[in-house]
């Protein structure tokens, strides 16, 4: 990557963000990148859920993330972000470059993808939605435990 940065004179055009343990600082980094009309790229080979993807989208960042695992479900490709295949670096980098080229000619494109990401988060990944799903699951478990005499069956096997 450093050779590519030199070759294409990209110094100062993007930043590497190492693992952060300070959650407040994470939010500030995402917000700063969003305020400067940047994007978030998560090129993992596989990501089980994709918390960083949700965090970036929650800040309004257009997001590029692996098409393997959780991000494939979180992002609606081309609407709320973009899927990239980490096994095909050329097509992933072309996709990112095409996005910024389009944003140059049509600044509303960045805003549309940003808003699409925010909409997706509000529809699927809020704490309220999570709490409602958790309550539903606990109700289902409680009902199943009651009708199957789960507690009694466990004691009988001991």
PDB file of C-alpha atoms in Angstrom:
ATOM      1  CA  UNK A   1       0.000   0.000   0.000  1.00  0.00           C
ATOM      2  CA  UNK A   2       2.798   2.417   0.822  1.00  0.00           C
ATOM      3  CA  UNK A   3       4.315   1.866  -2.638  1.00  0.00           C
ATOM      4  CA  UNK A   4       0.946   2.637  -4.228  1.00  0.00           C
ATOM      5  CA  UNK A   5       0.639   5.794  -2.145  1.00  0.00           C
ATOM      6  CA  UNK A   6       4.010   6.977  -3.462  1.00  0.00           C
ATOM      7  CA  UNK A   7       3.387   5.836  -7.035  1.00  0.00           C
ATOM      8  CA  UNK A   8       0.052   7.665  -7.342  1.00  0.00           C
ATOM      9  CA  UNK A   9       0.981  10.652  -5.157  1.00  0.00           C
ATOM     10  CA  UNK A  10      -1.764   9.928  -2.622  1.00  0.00           C
ATOM     11  CA  UNK A  11      -0.064  11.321   0.468  1.00  0.00           C
ATOM     12  CA  UNK A  12      -2.663  13.132   2.561  1.00  0.00           C
ATOM     13  CA  UNK A  13      -5.569  11.745   0.532  1.00  0.00           C
ATOM     14  CA  UNK A  14      -6.550   9.083   3.068  1.00  0.00           C
ATOM     15  CA  UNK A  15      -5.670   7.941   6.560  1.00  0.00           C
ATOM     16  CA  UNK A  16      -4.970   4.623   8.158  1.00  0.00           C
ATOM     17  CA  UNK A  17      -6.866   4.291  11.405  1.00  0.00           C
ATOM     18  CA  UNK A  18      -5.424   1.692  13.722  1.00  0.00           C
ATOM     19  CA  UNK A  19      -7.523  -0.243  16.218  1.00  0.00           C
ATOM     20  CA  UNK A  20      -9.075   2.145  18.706  1.00  0.00           C
ATOM     21  CA  UNK A  21     -10.082   1.203  22.216  1.00  0.00           C
ATOM     22  CA  UNK A  22     -11.586   4.560  23.107  1.00  0.00           C
ATOM     23  CA  UNK A  23     -15.196   4.521  21.891  1.00  0.00           C
ATOM     24  CA  UNK A  24     -15.588   8.299  22.150  1.00  0.00           C
ATOM     25  CA  UNK A  25     -12.526   8.793  19.978  1.00  0.00           C
ATOM     26  CA  UNK A  26     -13.923   6.287  17.451  1.00  0.00           C
ATOM     27  CA  UNK A  27     -17.066   8.357  17.071  1.00  0.00           C
ATOM     28  CA  UNK A  28     -15.030  11.524  16.643  1.00  0.00           C
ATOM     29  CA  UNK A  29     -12.880   9.899  13.947  1.00  0.00           C
ATOM     30  CA  UNK A  30     -15.916   8.678  12.024  1.00  0.00           C
ATOM     31  CA  UNK A  31     -17.548  12.086  12.363  1.00  0.00           C
ATOM     32  CA  UNK A  32     -14.433  13.934  11.158  1.00  0.00           C
ATOM     33  CA  UNK A  33     -14.112  11.672   8.110  1.00  0.00           C
ATOM     34  CA  UNK A  34     -17.800  12.176   7.365  1.00  0.00           C
ATOM     35  CA  UNK A  35     -17.542  15.951   7.732  1.00  0.00           C
ATOM     36  CA  UNK A  36     -14.737  15.976   5.149  1.00  0.00           C
ATOM     37  CA  UNK A  37     -16.834  13.872   2.713  1.00  0.00           C
ATOM     38  CA  UNK A  38     -14.688  10.785   3.078  1.00  0.00           C
ATOM     39  CA  UNK A  39     -15.680   7.127   3.163  1.00  0.00           C
ATOM     40  CA  UNK A  40     -15.140   4.116   5.389  1.00  0.00           C
ATOM     41  CA  UNK A  41     -13.526   1.012   3.897  1.00  0.00           C
ATOM     42  CA  UNK A  42     -13.562  -2.309   5.735  1.00  0.00           C
ATOM     43  CA  UNK A  43     -11.790  -4.843   3.489  1.00  0.00           C
ATOM     44  CA  UNK A  44     -11.803  -7.837   5.850  1.00  0.00           C
ATOM     45  CA  UNK A  45     -11.828 -11.250   4.237  1.00  0.00           C
ATOM     46  CA  UNK A  46     -14.728 -12.184   6.525  1.00  0.00           C
ATOM     47  CA  UNK A  47     -16.598 -10.257   9.206  1.00  0.00           C
ATOM     48  CA  UNK A  48     -19.075 -12.092  11.421  1.00  0.00           C
ATOM     49  CA  UNK A  49     -21.305  -9.104  12.184  1.00  0.00           C
ATOM     50  CA  UNK A  50     -19.701  -5.817  11.234  1.00  0.00           C
ATOM     51  CA  UNK A  51     -19.957  -3.457  14.193  1.00  0.00           C
ATOM     52  CA  UNK A  52     -17.497  -1.013  12.609  1.00  0.00           C
ATOM     53  CA  UNK A  53     -19.703  -0.961   9.514  1.00  0.00           C
ATOM     54  CA  UNK A  54     -22.765  -0.091  11.615  1.00  0.00           C
ATOM     55  CA  UNK A  55     -20.789   2.571  13.507  1.00  0.00           C
ATOM     56  CA  UNK A  56     -19.535   4.174  10.291  1.00  0.00           C
ATOM     57  CA  UNK A  57     -22.976   4.141   8.677  1.00  0.00           C
ATOM     58  CA  UNK A  58     -24.502   5.576  11.864  1.00  0.00           C
ATOM     59  CA  UNK A  59     -22.187   8.575  11.435  1.00  0.00           C
ATOM     60  CA  UNK A  60     -23.346   8.994   7.838  1.00  0.00           C
ATOM     61  CA  UNK A  61     -20.185   7.669   6.220  1.00  0.00           C
ATOM     62  CA  UNK A  62     -20.538   6.031   2.823  1.00  0.00           C
ATOM     63  CA  UNK A  63     -19.232   2.561   3.564  1.00  0.00           C
ATOM     64  CA  UNK A  64     -17.407  -0.047   1.520  1.00  0.00           C
ATOM     65  CA  UNK A  65     -17.248  -3.421   3.244  1.00  0.00           C
ATOM     66  CA  UNK A  66     -16.589  -7.052   2.573  1.00  0.00           C
ATOM     67  CA  UNK A  67     -19.247  -9.017   0.773  1.00  0.00           C
ATOM     68  CA  UNK A  68     -18.520 -11.928   3.131  1.00  0.00           C
ATOM     69  CA  UNK A  69     -20.447 -12.193   6.381  1.00  0.00           C
ATOM     70  CA  UNK A  70     -22.461  -9.609   8.273  1.00  0.00           C
ATOM     71  CA  UNK A  71     -21.712  -6.552   6.128  1.00  0.00           C
ATOM     72  CA  UNK A  72     -23.342  -8.293   3.163  1.00  0.00           C
ATOM     73  CA  UNK A  73     -26.619  -8.135   5.097  1.00  0.00           C
ATOM     74  CA  UNK A  74     -26.086  -4.726   6.675  1.00  0.00           C
ATOM     75  CA  UNK A  75     -25.366  -2.891   3.416  1.00  0.00           C
ATOM     76  CA  UNK A  76     -27.792  -2.736   0.519  1.00  0.00           C
ATOM     77  CA  UNK A  77     -25.245  -2.564  -2.287  1.00  0.00           C
ATOM     78  CA  UNK A  78     -25.303   0.730  -4.164  1.00  0.00           C
ATOM     79  CA  UNK A  79     -28.034   2.154  -1.920  1.00  0.00           C
ATOM     80  CA  UNK A  80     -26.720   2.292   1.637  1.00  0.00           C
ATOM     81  CA  UNK A  81     -23.086   1.500   0.899  1.00  0.00           C
ATOM     82  CA  UNK A  82     -21.078  -0.857  -1.245  1.00  0.00           C
ATOM     83  CA  UNK A  83     -19.986  -4.475  -1.128  1.00  0.00           C
ATOM     84  CA  UNK A  84     -16.394  -5.159  -2.069  1.00  0.00           C
ATOM     85  CA  UNK A  85     -14.714  -8.513  -2.546  1.00  0.00           C
ATOM     86  CA  UNK A  86     -11.414  -8.595  -0.651  1.00  0.00           C
ATOM     87  CA  UNK A  87     -10.234 -11.398  -2.935  1.00  0.00           C
ATOM     88  CA  UNK A  88     -10.471  -9.052  -5.941  1.00  0.00           C
ATOM     89  CA  UNK A  89      -8.504  -5.958  -4.975  1.00  0.00           C
ATOM     90  CA  UNK A  90      -8.555  -4.405  -8.436  1.00  0.00           C
ATOM     91  CA  UNK A  91     -12.341  -4.407  -8.677  1.00  0.00           C
ATOM     92  CA  UNK A  92     -12.636  -3.193  -5.059  1.00  0.00           C
ATOM     93  CA  UNK A  93     -10.263  -0.286  -5.671  1.00  0.00           C
ATOM     94  CA  UNK A  94     -12.032   0.531  -8.957  1.00  0.00           C
ATOM     95  CA  UNK A  95     -15.336   0.636  -7.106  1.00  0.00           C
ATOM     96  CA  UNK A  96     -13.967   3.044  -4.511  1.00  0.00           C
ATOM     97  CA  UNK A  97     -12.303   5.233  -7.149  1.00  0.00           C
ATOM     98  CA  UNK A  98     -15.509   5.274  -9.236  1.00  0.00           C
ATOM     99  CA  UNK A  99     -17.453   6.425  -6.173  1.00  0.00           C
ATOM    100  CA  UNK A 100     -15.156   9.403  -5.589  1.00  0.00           C
ATOM    101  CA  UNK A 101     -15.059  10.262  -9.289  1.00  0.00           C
ATOM    102  CA  UNK A 102     -18.841  10.322  -9.349  1.00  0.00           C
ATOM    103  CA  UNK A 103     -18.920  12.435  -6.184  1.00  0.00           C
ATOM    104  CA  UNK A 104     -16.611  14.940  -7.910  1.00  0.00           C
ATOM    105  CA  UNK A 105     -19.038  15.426 -10.781  1.00  0.00           C
ATOM    106  CA  UNK A 106     -22.198  15.059  -8.680  1.00  0.00           C
ATOM    107  CA  UNK A 107     -21.734  16.066  -5.005  1.00  0.00           C
ATOM    108  CA  UNK A 108     -25.303  14.947  -4.242  1.00  0.00           C
ATOM    109  CA  UNK A 109     -24.201  11.336  -4.856  1.00  0.00           C
ATOM    110  CA  UNK A 110     -22.158  11.349  -1.638  1.00  0.00           C
ATOM    111  CA  UNK A 111     -25.164  12.731   0.234  1.00  0.00           C
ATOM    112  CA  UNK A 112     -27.507  10.115  -1.283  1.00  0.00           C
ATOM    113  CA  UNK A 113     -25.290   7.199  -0.215  1.00  0.00           C
ATOM    114  CA  UNK A 114     -24.776   8.787   3.212  1.00  0.00           C
ATOM    115  CA  UNK A 115     -28.537   9.180   3.668  1.00  0.00           C
ATOM    116  CA  UNK A 116     -29.122   5.643   2.388  1.00  0.00           C
ATOM    117  CA  UNK A 117     -26.760   4.316   5.047  1.00  0.00           C
ATOM    118  CA  UNK A 118     -28.464   6.296   7.788  1.00  0.00           C
ATOM    119  CA  UNK A 119     -31.878   5.086   6.621  1.00  0.00           C
ATOM    120  CA  UNK A 120     -30.702   1.468   6.665  1.00  0.00           C
ATOM    121  CA  UNK A 121     -29.418   1.853  10.227  1.00  0.00           C
ATOM    122  CA  UNK A 122     -32.677   3.461  11.400  1.00  0.00           C
ATOM    123  CA  UNK A 123     -34.679   0.647   9.776  1.00  0.00           C
ATOM    124  CA  UNK A 124     -32.649  -2.295  11.049  1.00  0.00           C
ATOM    125  CA  UNK A 125     -29.992  -1.519  13.671  1.00  0.00           C
ATOM    126  CA  UNK A 126     -31.236   0.774  16.439  1.00  0.00           C
ATOM    127  CA  UNK A 127     -31.199  -0.077  20.132  1.00  0.00           C
ATOM    128  CA  UNK A 128     -35.003   0.026  20.127  1.00  0.00           C
ATOM    129  CA  UNK A 129     -35.182  -2.617  17.404  1.00  0.00           C
ATOM    130  CA  UNK A 130     -32.566  -4.720  19.195  1.00  0.00           C
ATOM    131  CA  UNK A 131     -34.485  -4.505  22.496  1.00  0.00           C
ATOM    132  CA  UNK A 132     -37.769  -5.460  20.806  1.00  0.00           C
ATOM    133  CA  UNK A 133     -36.149  -8.505  19.178  1.00  0.00           C
ATOM    134  CA  UNK A 134     -34.534  -9.516  22.450  1.00  0.00           C
ATOM    135  CA  UNK A 135     -37.877  -9.281  24.256  1.00  0.00           C
ATOM    136  CA  UNK A 136     -39.533 -11.373  21.537  1.00  0.00           C
ATOM    137  CA  UNK A 137     -36.824 -14.021  21.818  1.00  0.00           C
ATOM    138  CA  UNK A 138     -37.084 -14.113  25.593  1.00  0.00           C
ATOM    139  CA  UNK A 139     -40.867 -14.479  25.293  1.00  0.00           C
ATOM    140  CA  UNK A 140     -40.469 -17.344  22.841  1.00  0.00           C
ATOM    141  CA  UNK A 141     -37.925 -19.003  25.122  1.00  0.00           C
ATOM    142  CA  UNK A 142     -40.165 -18.534  28.167  1.00  0.00           C
ATOM    143  CA  UNK A 143     -43.143 -20.019  26.328  1.00  0.00           C
ATOM    144  CA  UNK A 144     -41.050 -22.946  25.023  1.00  0.00           C
ATOM    145  CA  UNK A 145     -39.670 -23.574  28.510  1.00  0.00           C
ATOM    146  CA  UNK A 146     -43.230 -23.581  29.905  1.00  0.00           C
ATOM    147  CA  UNK A 147     -44.839 -25.861  27.297  1.00  0.00           C
ATOM    148  CA  UNK A 148     -41.955 -28.328  27.165  1.00  0.00           C
ATOM    149  CA  UNK A 149     -41.472 -28.523  30.912  1.00  0.00           C
ATOM    150  CA  UNK A 150     -37.840 -27.758  30.189  1.00  0.00           C
ATOM    151  CA  UNK A 151     -36.849 -27.258  33.803  1.00  0.00           C
ATOM    152  CA  UNK A 152     -38.432 -30.527  34.891  1.00  0.00           C
ATOM    153  CA  UNK A 153     -36.873 -32.429  31.988  1.00  0.00           C
ATOM    154  CA  UNK A 154     -33.425 -31.138  32.863  1.00  0.00           C
ATOM    155  CA  UNK A 155     -33.796 -32.190  36.493  1.00  0.00           C
ATOM    156  CA  UNK A 156     -35.065 -35.603  35.482  1.00  0.00           C
ATOM    157  CA  UNK A 157     -31.938 -36.210  33.402  1.00  0.00           C
ATOM    158  CA  UNK A 158     -29.582 -35.302  36.250  1.00  0.00           C
TER     159      UNK A 158
END
